PDB file of C-alpha atoms in Angstrom:
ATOM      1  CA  UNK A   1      -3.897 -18.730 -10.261  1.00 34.00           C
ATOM      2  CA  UNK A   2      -5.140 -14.765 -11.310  1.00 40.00           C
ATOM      3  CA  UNK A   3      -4.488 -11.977  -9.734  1.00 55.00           C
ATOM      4  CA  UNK A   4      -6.312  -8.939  -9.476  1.00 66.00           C
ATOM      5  CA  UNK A   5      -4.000  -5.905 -10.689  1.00 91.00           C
ATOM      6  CA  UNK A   6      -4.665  -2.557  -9.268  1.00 96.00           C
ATOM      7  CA  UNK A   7      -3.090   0.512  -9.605  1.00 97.00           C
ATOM      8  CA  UNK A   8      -2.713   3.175  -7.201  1.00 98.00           C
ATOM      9  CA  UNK A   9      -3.809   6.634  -7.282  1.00 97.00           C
ATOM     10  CA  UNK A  10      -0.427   7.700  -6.276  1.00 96.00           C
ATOM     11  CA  UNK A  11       0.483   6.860  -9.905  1.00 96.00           C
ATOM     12  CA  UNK A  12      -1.271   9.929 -11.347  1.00 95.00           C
ATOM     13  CA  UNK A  13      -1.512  12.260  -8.950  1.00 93.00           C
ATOM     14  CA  UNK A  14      -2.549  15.184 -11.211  1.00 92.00           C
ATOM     15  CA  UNK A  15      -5.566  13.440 -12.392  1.00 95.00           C
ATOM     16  CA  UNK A  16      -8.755  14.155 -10.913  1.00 96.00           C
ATOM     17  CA  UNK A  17     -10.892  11.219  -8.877  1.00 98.00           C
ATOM     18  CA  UNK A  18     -13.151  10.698 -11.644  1.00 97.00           C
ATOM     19  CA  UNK A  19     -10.329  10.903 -14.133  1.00 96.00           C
ATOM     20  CA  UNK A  20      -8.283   8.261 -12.189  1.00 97.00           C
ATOM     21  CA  UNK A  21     -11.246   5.730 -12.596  1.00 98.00           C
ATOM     22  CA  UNK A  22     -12.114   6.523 -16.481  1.00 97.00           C
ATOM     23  CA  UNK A  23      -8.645   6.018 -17.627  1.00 96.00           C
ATOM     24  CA  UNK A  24      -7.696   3.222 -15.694  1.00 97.00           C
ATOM     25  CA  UNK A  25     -10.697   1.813 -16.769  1.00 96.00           C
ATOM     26  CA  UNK A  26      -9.727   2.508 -20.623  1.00 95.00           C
ATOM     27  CA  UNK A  27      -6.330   1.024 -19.675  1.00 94.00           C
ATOM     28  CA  UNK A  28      -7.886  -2.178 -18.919  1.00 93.00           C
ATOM     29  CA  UNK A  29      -7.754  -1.986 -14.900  1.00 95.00           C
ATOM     30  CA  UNK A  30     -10.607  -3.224 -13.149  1.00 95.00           C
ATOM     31  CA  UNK A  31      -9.406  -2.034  -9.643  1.00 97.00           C
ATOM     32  CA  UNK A  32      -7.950   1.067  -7.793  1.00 98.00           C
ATOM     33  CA  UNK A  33      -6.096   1.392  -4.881  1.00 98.00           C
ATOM     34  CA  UNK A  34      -7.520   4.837  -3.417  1.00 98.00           C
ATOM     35  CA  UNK A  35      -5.888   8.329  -1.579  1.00 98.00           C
ATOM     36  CA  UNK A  36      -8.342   9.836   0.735  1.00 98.00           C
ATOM     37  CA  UNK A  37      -7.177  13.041  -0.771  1.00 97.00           C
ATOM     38  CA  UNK A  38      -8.611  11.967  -4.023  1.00 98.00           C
ATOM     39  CA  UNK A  39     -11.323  10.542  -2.328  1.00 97.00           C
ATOM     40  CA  UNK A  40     -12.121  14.075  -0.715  1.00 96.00           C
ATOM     41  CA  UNK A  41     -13.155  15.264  -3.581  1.00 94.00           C
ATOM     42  CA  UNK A  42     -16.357  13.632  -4.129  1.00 94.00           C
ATOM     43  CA  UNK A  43     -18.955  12.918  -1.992  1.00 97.00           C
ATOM     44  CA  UNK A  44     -18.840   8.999  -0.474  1.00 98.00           C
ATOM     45  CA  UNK A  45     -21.556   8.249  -1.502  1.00 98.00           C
ATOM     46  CA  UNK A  46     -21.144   9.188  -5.331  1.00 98.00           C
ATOM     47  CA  UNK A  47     -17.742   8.066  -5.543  1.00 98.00           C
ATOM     48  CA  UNK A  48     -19.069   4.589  -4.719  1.00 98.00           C
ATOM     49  CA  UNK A  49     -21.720   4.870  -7.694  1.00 98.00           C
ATOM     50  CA  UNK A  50     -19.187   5.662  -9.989  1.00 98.00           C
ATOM     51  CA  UNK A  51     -16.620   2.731  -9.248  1.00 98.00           C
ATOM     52  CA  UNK A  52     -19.813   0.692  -9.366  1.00 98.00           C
ATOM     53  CA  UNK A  53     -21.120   2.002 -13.026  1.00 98.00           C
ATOM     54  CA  UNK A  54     -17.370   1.677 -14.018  1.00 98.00           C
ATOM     55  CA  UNK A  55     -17.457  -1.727 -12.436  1.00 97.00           C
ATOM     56  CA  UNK A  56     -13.889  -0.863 -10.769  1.00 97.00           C
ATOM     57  CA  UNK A  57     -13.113  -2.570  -7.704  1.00 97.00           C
ATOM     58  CA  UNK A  58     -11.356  -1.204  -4.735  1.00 98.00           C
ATOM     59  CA  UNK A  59      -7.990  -3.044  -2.868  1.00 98.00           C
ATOM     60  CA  UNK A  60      -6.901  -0.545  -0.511  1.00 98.00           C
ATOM     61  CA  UNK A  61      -7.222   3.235   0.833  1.00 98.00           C
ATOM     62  CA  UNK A  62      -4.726   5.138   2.377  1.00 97.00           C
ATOM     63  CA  UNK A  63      -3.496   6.404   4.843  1.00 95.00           C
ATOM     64  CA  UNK A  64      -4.513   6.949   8.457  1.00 96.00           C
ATOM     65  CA  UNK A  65      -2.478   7.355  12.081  1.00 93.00           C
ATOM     66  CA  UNK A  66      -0.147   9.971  12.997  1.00 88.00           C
ATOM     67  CA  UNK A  67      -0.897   8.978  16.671  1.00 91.00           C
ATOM     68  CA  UNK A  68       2.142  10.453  17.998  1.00 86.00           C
ATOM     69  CA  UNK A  69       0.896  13.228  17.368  1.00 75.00           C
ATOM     70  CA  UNK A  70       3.659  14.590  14.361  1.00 63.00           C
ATOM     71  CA  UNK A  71       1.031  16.140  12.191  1.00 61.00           C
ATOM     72  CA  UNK A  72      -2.115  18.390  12.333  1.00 69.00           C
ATOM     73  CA  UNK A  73      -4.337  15.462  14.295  1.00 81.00           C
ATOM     74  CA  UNK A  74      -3.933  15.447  17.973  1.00 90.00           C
ATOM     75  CA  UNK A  75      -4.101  11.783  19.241  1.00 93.00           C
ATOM     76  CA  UNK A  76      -7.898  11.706  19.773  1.00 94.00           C
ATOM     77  CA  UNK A  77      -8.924  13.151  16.464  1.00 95.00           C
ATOM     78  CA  UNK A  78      -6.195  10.578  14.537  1.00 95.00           C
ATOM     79  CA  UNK A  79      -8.280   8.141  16.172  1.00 97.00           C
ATOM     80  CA  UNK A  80     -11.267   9.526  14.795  1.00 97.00           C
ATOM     81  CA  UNK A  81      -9.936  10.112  11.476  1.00 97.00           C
ATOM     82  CA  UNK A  82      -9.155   6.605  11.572  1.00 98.00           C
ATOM     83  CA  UNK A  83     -12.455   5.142  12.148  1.00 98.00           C
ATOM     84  CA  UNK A  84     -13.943   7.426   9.748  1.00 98.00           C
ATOM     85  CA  UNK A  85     -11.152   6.120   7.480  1.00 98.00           C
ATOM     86  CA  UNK A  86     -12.717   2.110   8.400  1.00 98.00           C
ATOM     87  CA  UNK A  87     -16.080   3.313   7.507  1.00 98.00           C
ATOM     88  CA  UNK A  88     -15.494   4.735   3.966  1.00 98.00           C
ATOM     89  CA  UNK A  89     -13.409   1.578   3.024  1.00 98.00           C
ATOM     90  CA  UNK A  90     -16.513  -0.578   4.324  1.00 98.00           C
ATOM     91  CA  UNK A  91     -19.346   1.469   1.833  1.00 98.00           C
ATOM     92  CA  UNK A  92     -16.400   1.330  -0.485  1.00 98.00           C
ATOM     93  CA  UNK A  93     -15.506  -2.411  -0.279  1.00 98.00           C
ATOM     94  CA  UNK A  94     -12.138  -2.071   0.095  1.00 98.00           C
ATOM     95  CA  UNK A  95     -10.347  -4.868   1.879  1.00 98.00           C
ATOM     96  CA  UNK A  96      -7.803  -2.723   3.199  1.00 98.00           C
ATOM     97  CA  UNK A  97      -7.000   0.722   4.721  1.00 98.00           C
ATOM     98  CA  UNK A  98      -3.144   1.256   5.148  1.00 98.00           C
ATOM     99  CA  UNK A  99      -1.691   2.551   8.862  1.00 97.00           C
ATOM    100  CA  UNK A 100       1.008   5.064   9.650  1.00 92.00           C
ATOM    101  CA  UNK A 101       1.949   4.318  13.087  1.00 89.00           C
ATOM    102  CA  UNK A 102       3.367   7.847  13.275  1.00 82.00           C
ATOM    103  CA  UNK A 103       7.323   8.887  13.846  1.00 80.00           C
ATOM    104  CA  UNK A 104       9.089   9.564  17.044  1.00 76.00           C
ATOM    105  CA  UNK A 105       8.399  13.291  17.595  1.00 71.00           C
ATOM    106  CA  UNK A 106      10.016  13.695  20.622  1.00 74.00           C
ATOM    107  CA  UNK A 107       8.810  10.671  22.347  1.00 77.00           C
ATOM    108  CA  UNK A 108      10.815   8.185  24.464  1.00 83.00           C
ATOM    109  CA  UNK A 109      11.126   5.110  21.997  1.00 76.00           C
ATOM    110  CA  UNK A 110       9.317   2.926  24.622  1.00 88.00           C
ATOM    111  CA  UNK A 111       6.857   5.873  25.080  1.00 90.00           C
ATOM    112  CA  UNK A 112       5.976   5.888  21.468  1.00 90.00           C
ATOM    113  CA  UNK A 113       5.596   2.398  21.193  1.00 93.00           C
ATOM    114  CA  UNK A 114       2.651   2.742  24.434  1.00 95.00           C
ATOM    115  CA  UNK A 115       1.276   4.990  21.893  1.00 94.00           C
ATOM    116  CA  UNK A 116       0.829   3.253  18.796  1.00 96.00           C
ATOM    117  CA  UNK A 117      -0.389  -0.064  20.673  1.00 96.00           C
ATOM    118  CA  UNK A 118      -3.185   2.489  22.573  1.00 97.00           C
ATOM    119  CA  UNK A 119      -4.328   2.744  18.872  1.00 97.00           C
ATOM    120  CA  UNK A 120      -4.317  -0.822  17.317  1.00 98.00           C
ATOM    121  CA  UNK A 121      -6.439  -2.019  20.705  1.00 98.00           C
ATOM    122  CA  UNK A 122      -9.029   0.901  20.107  1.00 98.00           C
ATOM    123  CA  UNK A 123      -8.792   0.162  15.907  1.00 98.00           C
ATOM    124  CA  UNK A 124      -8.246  -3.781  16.009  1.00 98.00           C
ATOM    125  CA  UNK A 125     -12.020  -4.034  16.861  1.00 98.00           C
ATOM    126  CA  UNK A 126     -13.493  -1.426  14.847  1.00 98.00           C
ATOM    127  CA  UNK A 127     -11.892  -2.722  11.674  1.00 98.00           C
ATOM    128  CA  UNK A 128     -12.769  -6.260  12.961  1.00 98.00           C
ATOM    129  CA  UNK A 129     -16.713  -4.991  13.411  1.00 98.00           C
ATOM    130  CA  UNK A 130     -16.556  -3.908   9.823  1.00 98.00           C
ATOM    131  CA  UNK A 131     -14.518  -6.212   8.115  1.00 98.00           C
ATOM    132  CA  UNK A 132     -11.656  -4.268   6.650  1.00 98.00           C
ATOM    133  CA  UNK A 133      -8.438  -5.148   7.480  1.00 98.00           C
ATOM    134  CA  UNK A 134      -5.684  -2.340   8.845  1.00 98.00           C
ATOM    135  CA  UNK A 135      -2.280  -2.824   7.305  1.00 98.00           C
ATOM    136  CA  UNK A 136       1.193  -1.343   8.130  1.00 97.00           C
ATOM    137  CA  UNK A 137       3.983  -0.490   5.173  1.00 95.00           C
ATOM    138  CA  UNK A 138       7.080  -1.496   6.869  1.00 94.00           C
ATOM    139  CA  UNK A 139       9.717   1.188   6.049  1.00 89.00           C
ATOM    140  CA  UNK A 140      13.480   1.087   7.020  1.00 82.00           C
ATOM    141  CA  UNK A 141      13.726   4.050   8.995  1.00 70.00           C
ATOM    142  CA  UNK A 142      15.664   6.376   6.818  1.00 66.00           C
ATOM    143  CA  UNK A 143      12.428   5.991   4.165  1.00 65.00           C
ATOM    144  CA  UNK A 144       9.780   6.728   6.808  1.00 51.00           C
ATOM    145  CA  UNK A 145      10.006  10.429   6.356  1.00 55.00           C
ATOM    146  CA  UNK A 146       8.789  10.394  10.126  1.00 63.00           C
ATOM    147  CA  UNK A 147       5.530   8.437   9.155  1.00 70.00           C
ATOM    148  CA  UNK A 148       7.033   5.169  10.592  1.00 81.00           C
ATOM    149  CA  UNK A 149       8.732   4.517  14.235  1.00 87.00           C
ATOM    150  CA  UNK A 150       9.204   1.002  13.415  1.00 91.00           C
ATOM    151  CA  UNK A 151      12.183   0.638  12.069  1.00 89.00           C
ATOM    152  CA  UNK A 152      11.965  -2.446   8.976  1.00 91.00           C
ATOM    153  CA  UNK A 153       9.714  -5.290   8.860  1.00 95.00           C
ATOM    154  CA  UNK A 154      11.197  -7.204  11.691  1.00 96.00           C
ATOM    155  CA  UNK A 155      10.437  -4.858  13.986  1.00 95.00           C
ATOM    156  CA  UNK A 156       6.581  -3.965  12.436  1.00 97.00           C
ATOM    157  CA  UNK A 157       6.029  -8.085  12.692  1.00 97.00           C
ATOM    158  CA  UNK A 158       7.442  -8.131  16.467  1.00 96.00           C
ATOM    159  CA  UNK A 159       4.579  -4.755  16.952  1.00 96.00           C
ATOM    160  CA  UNK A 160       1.494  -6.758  15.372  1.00 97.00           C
ATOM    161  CA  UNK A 161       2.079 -10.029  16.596  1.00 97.00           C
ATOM    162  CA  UNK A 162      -0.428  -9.640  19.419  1.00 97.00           C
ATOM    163  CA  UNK A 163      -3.086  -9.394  17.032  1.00 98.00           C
ATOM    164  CA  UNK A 164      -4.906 -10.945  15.061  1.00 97.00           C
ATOM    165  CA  UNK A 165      -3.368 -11.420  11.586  1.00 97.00           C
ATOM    166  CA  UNK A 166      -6.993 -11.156  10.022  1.00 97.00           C
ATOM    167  CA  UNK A 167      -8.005  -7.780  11.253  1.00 98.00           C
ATOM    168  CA  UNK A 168      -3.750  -6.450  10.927  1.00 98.00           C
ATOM    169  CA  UNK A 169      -1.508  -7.052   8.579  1.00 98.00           C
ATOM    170  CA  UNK A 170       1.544  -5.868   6.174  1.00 98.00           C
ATOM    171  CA  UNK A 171       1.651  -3.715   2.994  1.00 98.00           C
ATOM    172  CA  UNK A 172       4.825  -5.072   0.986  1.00 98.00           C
ATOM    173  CA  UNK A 173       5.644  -2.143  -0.943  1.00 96.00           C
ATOM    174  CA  UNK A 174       8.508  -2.888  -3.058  1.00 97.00           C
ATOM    175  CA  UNK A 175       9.927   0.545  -3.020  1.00 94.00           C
ATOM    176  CA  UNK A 176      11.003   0.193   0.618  1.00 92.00           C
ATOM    177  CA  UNK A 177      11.632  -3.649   1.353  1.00 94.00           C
ATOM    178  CA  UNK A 178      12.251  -5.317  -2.304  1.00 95.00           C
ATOM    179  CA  UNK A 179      15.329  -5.453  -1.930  1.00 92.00           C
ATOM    180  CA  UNK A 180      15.444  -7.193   1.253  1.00 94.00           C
ATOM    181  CA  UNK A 181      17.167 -10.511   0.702  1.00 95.00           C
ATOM    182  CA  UNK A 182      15.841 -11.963   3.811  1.00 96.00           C
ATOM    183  CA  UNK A 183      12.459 -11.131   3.741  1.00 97.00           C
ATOM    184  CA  UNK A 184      11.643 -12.439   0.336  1.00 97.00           C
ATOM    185  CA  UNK A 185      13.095 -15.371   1.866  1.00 97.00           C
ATOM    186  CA  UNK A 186      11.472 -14.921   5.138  1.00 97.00           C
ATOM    187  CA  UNK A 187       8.067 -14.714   3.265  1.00 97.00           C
ATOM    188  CA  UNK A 188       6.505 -17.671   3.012  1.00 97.00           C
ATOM    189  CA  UNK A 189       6.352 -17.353   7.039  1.00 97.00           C
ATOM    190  CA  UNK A 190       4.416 -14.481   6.817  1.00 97.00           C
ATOM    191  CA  UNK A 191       2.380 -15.011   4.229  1.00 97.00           C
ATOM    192  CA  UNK A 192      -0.887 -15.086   6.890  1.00 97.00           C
ATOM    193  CA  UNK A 193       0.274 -11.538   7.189  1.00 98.00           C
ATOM    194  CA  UNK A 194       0.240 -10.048   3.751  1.00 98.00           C
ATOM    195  CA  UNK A 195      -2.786  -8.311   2.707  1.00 97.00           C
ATOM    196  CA  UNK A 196      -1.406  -5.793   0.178  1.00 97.00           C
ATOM    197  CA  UNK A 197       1.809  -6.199  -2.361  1.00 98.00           C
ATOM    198  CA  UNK A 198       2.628  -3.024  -4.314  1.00 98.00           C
ATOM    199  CA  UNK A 199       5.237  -2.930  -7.094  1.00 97.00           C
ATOM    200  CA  UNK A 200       7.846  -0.177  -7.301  1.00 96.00           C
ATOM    201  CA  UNK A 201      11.413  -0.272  -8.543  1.00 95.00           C
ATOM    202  CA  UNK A 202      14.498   1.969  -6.724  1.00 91.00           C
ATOM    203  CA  UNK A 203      17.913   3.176  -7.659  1.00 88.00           C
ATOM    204  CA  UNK A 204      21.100   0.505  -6.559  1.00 82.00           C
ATOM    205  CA  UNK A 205      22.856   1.028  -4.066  1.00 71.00           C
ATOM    206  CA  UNK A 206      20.767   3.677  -1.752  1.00 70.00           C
ATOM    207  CA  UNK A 207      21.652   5.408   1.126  1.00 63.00           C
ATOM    208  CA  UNK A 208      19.205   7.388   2.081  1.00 64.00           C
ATOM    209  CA  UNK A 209      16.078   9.023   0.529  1.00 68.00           C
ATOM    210  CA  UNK A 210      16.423   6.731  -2.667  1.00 78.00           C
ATOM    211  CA  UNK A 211      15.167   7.272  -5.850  1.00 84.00           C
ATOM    212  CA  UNK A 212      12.364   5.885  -7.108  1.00 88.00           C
ATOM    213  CA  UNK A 213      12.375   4.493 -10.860  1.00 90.00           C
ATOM    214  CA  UNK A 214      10.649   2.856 -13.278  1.00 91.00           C
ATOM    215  CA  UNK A 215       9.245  -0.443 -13.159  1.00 94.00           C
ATOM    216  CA  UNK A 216      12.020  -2.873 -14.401  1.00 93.00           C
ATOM    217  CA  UNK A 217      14.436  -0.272 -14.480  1.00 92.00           C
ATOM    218  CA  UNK A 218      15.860  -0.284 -10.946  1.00 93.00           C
ATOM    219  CA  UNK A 219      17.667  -3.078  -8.319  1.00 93.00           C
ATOM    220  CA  UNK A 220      14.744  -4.519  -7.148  1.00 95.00           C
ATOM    221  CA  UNK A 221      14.430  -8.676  -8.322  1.00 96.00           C
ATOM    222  CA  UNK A 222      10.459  -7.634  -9.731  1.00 97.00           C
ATOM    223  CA  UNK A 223      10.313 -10.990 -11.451  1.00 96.00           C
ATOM    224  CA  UNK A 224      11.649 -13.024  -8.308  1.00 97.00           C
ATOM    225  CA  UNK A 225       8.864 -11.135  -5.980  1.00 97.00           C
ATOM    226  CA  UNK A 226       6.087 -12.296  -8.316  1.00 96.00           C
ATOM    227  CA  UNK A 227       7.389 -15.809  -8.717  1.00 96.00           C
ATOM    228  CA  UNK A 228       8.155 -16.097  -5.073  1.00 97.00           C
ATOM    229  CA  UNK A 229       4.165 -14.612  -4.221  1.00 96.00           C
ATOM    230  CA  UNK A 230       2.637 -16.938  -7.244  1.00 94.00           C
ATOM    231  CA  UNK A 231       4.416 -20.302  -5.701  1.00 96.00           C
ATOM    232  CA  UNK A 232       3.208 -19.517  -2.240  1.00 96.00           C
ATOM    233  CA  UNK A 233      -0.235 -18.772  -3.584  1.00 95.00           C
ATOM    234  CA  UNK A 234      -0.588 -15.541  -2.922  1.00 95.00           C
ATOM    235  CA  UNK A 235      -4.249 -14.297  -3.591  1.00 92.00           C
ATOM    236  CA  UNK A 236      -4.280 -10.759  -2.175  1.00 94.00           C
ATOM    237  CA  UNK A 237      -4.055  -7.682  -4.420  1.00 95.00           C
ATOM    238  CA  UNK A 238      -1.373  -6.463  -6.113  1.00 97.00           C
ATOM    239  CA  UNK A 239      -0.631  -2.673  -6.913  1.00 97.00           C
ATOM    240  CA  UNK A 240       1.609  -0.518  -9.276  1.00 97.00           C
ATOM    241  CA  UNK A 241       2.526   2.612  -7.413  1.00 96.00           C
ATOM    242  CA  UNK A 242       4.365   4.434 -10.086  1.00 94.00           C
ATOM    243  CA  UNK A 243       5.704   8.126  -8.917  1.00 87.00           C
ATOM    244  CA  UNK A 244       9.056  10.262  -8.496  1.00 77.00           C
ATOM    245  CA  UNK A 245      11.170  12.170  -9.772  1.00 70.00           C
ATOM    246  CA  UNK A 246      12.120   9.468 -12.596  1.00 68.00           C
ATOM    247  CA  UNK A 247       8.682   9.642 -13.631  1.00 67.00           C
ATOM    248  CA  UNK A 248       7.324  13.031 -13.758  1.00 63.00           C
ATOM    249  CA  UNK A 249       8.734  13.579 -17.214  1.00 56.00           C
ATOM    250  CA  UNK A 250       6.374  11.023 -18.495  1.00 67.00           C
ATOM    251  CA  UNK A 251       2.879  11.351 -18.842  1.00 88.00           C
ATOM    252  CA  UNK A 252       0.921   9.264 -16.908  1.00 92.00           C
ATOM    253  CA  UNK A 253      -0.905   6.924 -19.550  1.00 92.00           C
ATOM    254  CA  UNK A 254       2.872   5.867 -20.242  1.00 91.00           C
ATOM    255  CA  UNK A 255       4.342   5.214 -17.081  1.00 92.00           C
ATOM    256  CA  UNK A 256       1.450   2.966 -16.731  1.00 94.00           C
ATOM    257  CA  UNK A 257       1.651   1.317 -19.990  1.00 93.00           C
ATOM    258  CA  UNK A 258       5.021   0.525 -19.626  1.00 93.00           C
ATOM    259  CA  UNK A 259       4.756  -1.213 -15.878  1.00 95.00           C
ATOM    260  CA  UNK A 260       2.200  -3.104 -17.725  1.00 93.00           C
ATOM    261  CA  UNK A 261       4.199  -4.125 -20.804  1.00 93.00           C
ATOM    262  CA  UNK A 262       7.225  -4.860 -18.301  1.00 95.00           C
ATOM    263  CA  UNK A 263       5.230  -7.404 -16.402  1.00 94.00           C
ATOM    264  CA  UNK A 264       4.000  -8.742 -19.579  1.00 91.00           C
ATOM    265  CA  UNK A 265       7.450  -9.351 -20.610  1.00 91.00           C
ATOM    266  CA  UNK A 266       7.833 -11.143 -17.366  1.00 91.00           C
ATOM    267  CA  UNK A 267       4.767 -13.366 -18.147  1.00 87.00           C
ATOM    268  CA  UNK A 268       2.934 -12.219 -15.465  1.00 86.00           C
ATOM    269  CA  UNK A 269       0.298 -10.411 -16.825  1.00 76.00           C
ATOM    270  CA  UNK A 270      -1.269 -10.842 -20.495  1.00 62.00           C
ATOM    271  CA  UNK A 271      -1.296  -7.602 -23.144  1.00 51.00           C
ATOM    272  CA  UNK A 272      -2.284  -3.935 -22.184  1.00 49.00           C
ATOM    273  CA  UNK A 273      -5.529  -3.934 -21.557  1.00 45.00           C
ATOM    274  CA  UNK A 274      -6.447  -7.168 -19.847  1.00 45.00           C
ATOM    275  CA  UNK A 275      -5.234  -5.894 -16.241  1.00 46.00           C
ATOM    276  CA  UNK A 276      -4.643  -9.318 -14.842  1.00 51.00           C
ATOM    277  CA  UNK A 277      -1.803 -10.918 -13.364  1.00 51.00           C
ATOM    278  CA  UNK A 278      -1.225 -14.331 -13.839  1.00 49.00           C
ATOM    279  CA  UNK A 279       0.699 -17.300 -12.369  1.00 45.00           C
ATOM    280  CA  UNK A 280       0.313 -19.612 -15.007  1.00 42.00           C
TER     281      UNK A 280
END
């Protein structure tokens, strides 16, 4: 079994667009996972000619939401922005755009809750019309930096349940759940679910705001996560998401380089360059 192995443009954030796709190109990636900051700064159309010369796939865009209204959208122009959001990853190809339900901000829990499932009903179909799926990062709530009412993936799986798992799923992003015990071994239950895995390491022992780190470097069990997704046949993408504090004194090209030599190591992917994972 092969995986696809993207990496996000969260992992060079200084780069420009067009930089991001030439050098993960020349790094041996044949897939992105794409900001809509980044994305801004072309025009749709010829930012979808250029990951088509480059031949670079696309396996996810963020973010949309902020229906509760936290940020600069009010709730009708989130939706909007959302929509537009399905749209772009449609012309783009992209199999999934990721969902911020939004934080409290001064809502009644239940009240917020109304909210967010007012969304998924008007977004469920549109991404259903279009064939891109909307995903959801579960976050414990001390991560969510007021992006995520849900607090953990229990709750996010009790939120999308009503729907269908084809059109709404989960982001695993290591960063925030690797190191849950129960939901790697919760996993193969909701596998149907899973439409997005990106790798990240953290500092032991967190609190609160933890630390991000290298790849291989932190607590997170990297190797077990891979092993666990490769047995269960797992064929969705998977994404390094390399940023911090840990890693801004290291240029990008390296950071990347070394992910890729660490999951090498681990046997799941083959030599710089190659950009595959593998469960063989």
């Amino acid at each position: 079994m092969m995986h696809d192995l993207s990496v996000n443009q969260a992992s060079s954030l200084r780069w420009t667009f067009c930089q991001d796709v030439v050098r993960y190109s020349a790094l041996g990636f044949t897939s992105i996972g794409l900001l809509r900051p980044k994305l801004d700064e072309m025009d749709l159309d010829d930012a979808a000619e250029l990951l088509y010369e480059m031949k670079m796939s696309v396996t996810s865009l963020s973010w949309v939401g902020g229906f509760t209204e936290g940020g600069v959208f009010s709730y009708p122009r989130a939706i909007e922005d959302a929509q537009d959001a399905l749209r772009a990853a449609a012309l783009l190809q992209s199999p999934c755009v990721l969902l911020n339900p939004g934080g409290q901000n001064g809502h009644t829990h239940k009240n917020a809750r109304r909210v967010l499932h007012q969304a998924l009903r008007e977004l469920v179909p549109v991404a259903e019309d279009l064939h891109v799926r909307l995903v959801i990062e579960p976050t414990p709530i001390h991560d969510g930096l007021d992006r995520n009412m849900l607090d953990g993936w229990e709750e996010v799986m009790e939120h999308i349940a009503p729907y269908p798992s084809r059109w709404l799923g989960l982001a695993l992003d290591l960063f925030h759940i690797g190191h849950d015990e129960k939901l790697l071994s919760q996993l193969p239950t909701l596998l149907d679910r899973v439409a997005l895995v990106q790798l990240a390491d953290r500092a032991q022992d967190c609190r609160r705001r933890c630390r991000r780190l290298p790849l291989g470097r932190g607590s997170n069990p990297i190797e077990r996560w891979l092993k666990s997704l490769r047995d269960l046949k797992y064929t969705g993408p998977i994404e390094l998401e390399l940023y911090g504090e840990e890693l801004r004194g290291a240029d990008y090209h390296t950071s990347i380089q070394q992910a890729q030599d660490y999951l090498a190591r681990l046997g799941f992917v083959t030599p710089v360059g190659s950009g595959t994972v593998s469960g063989e």
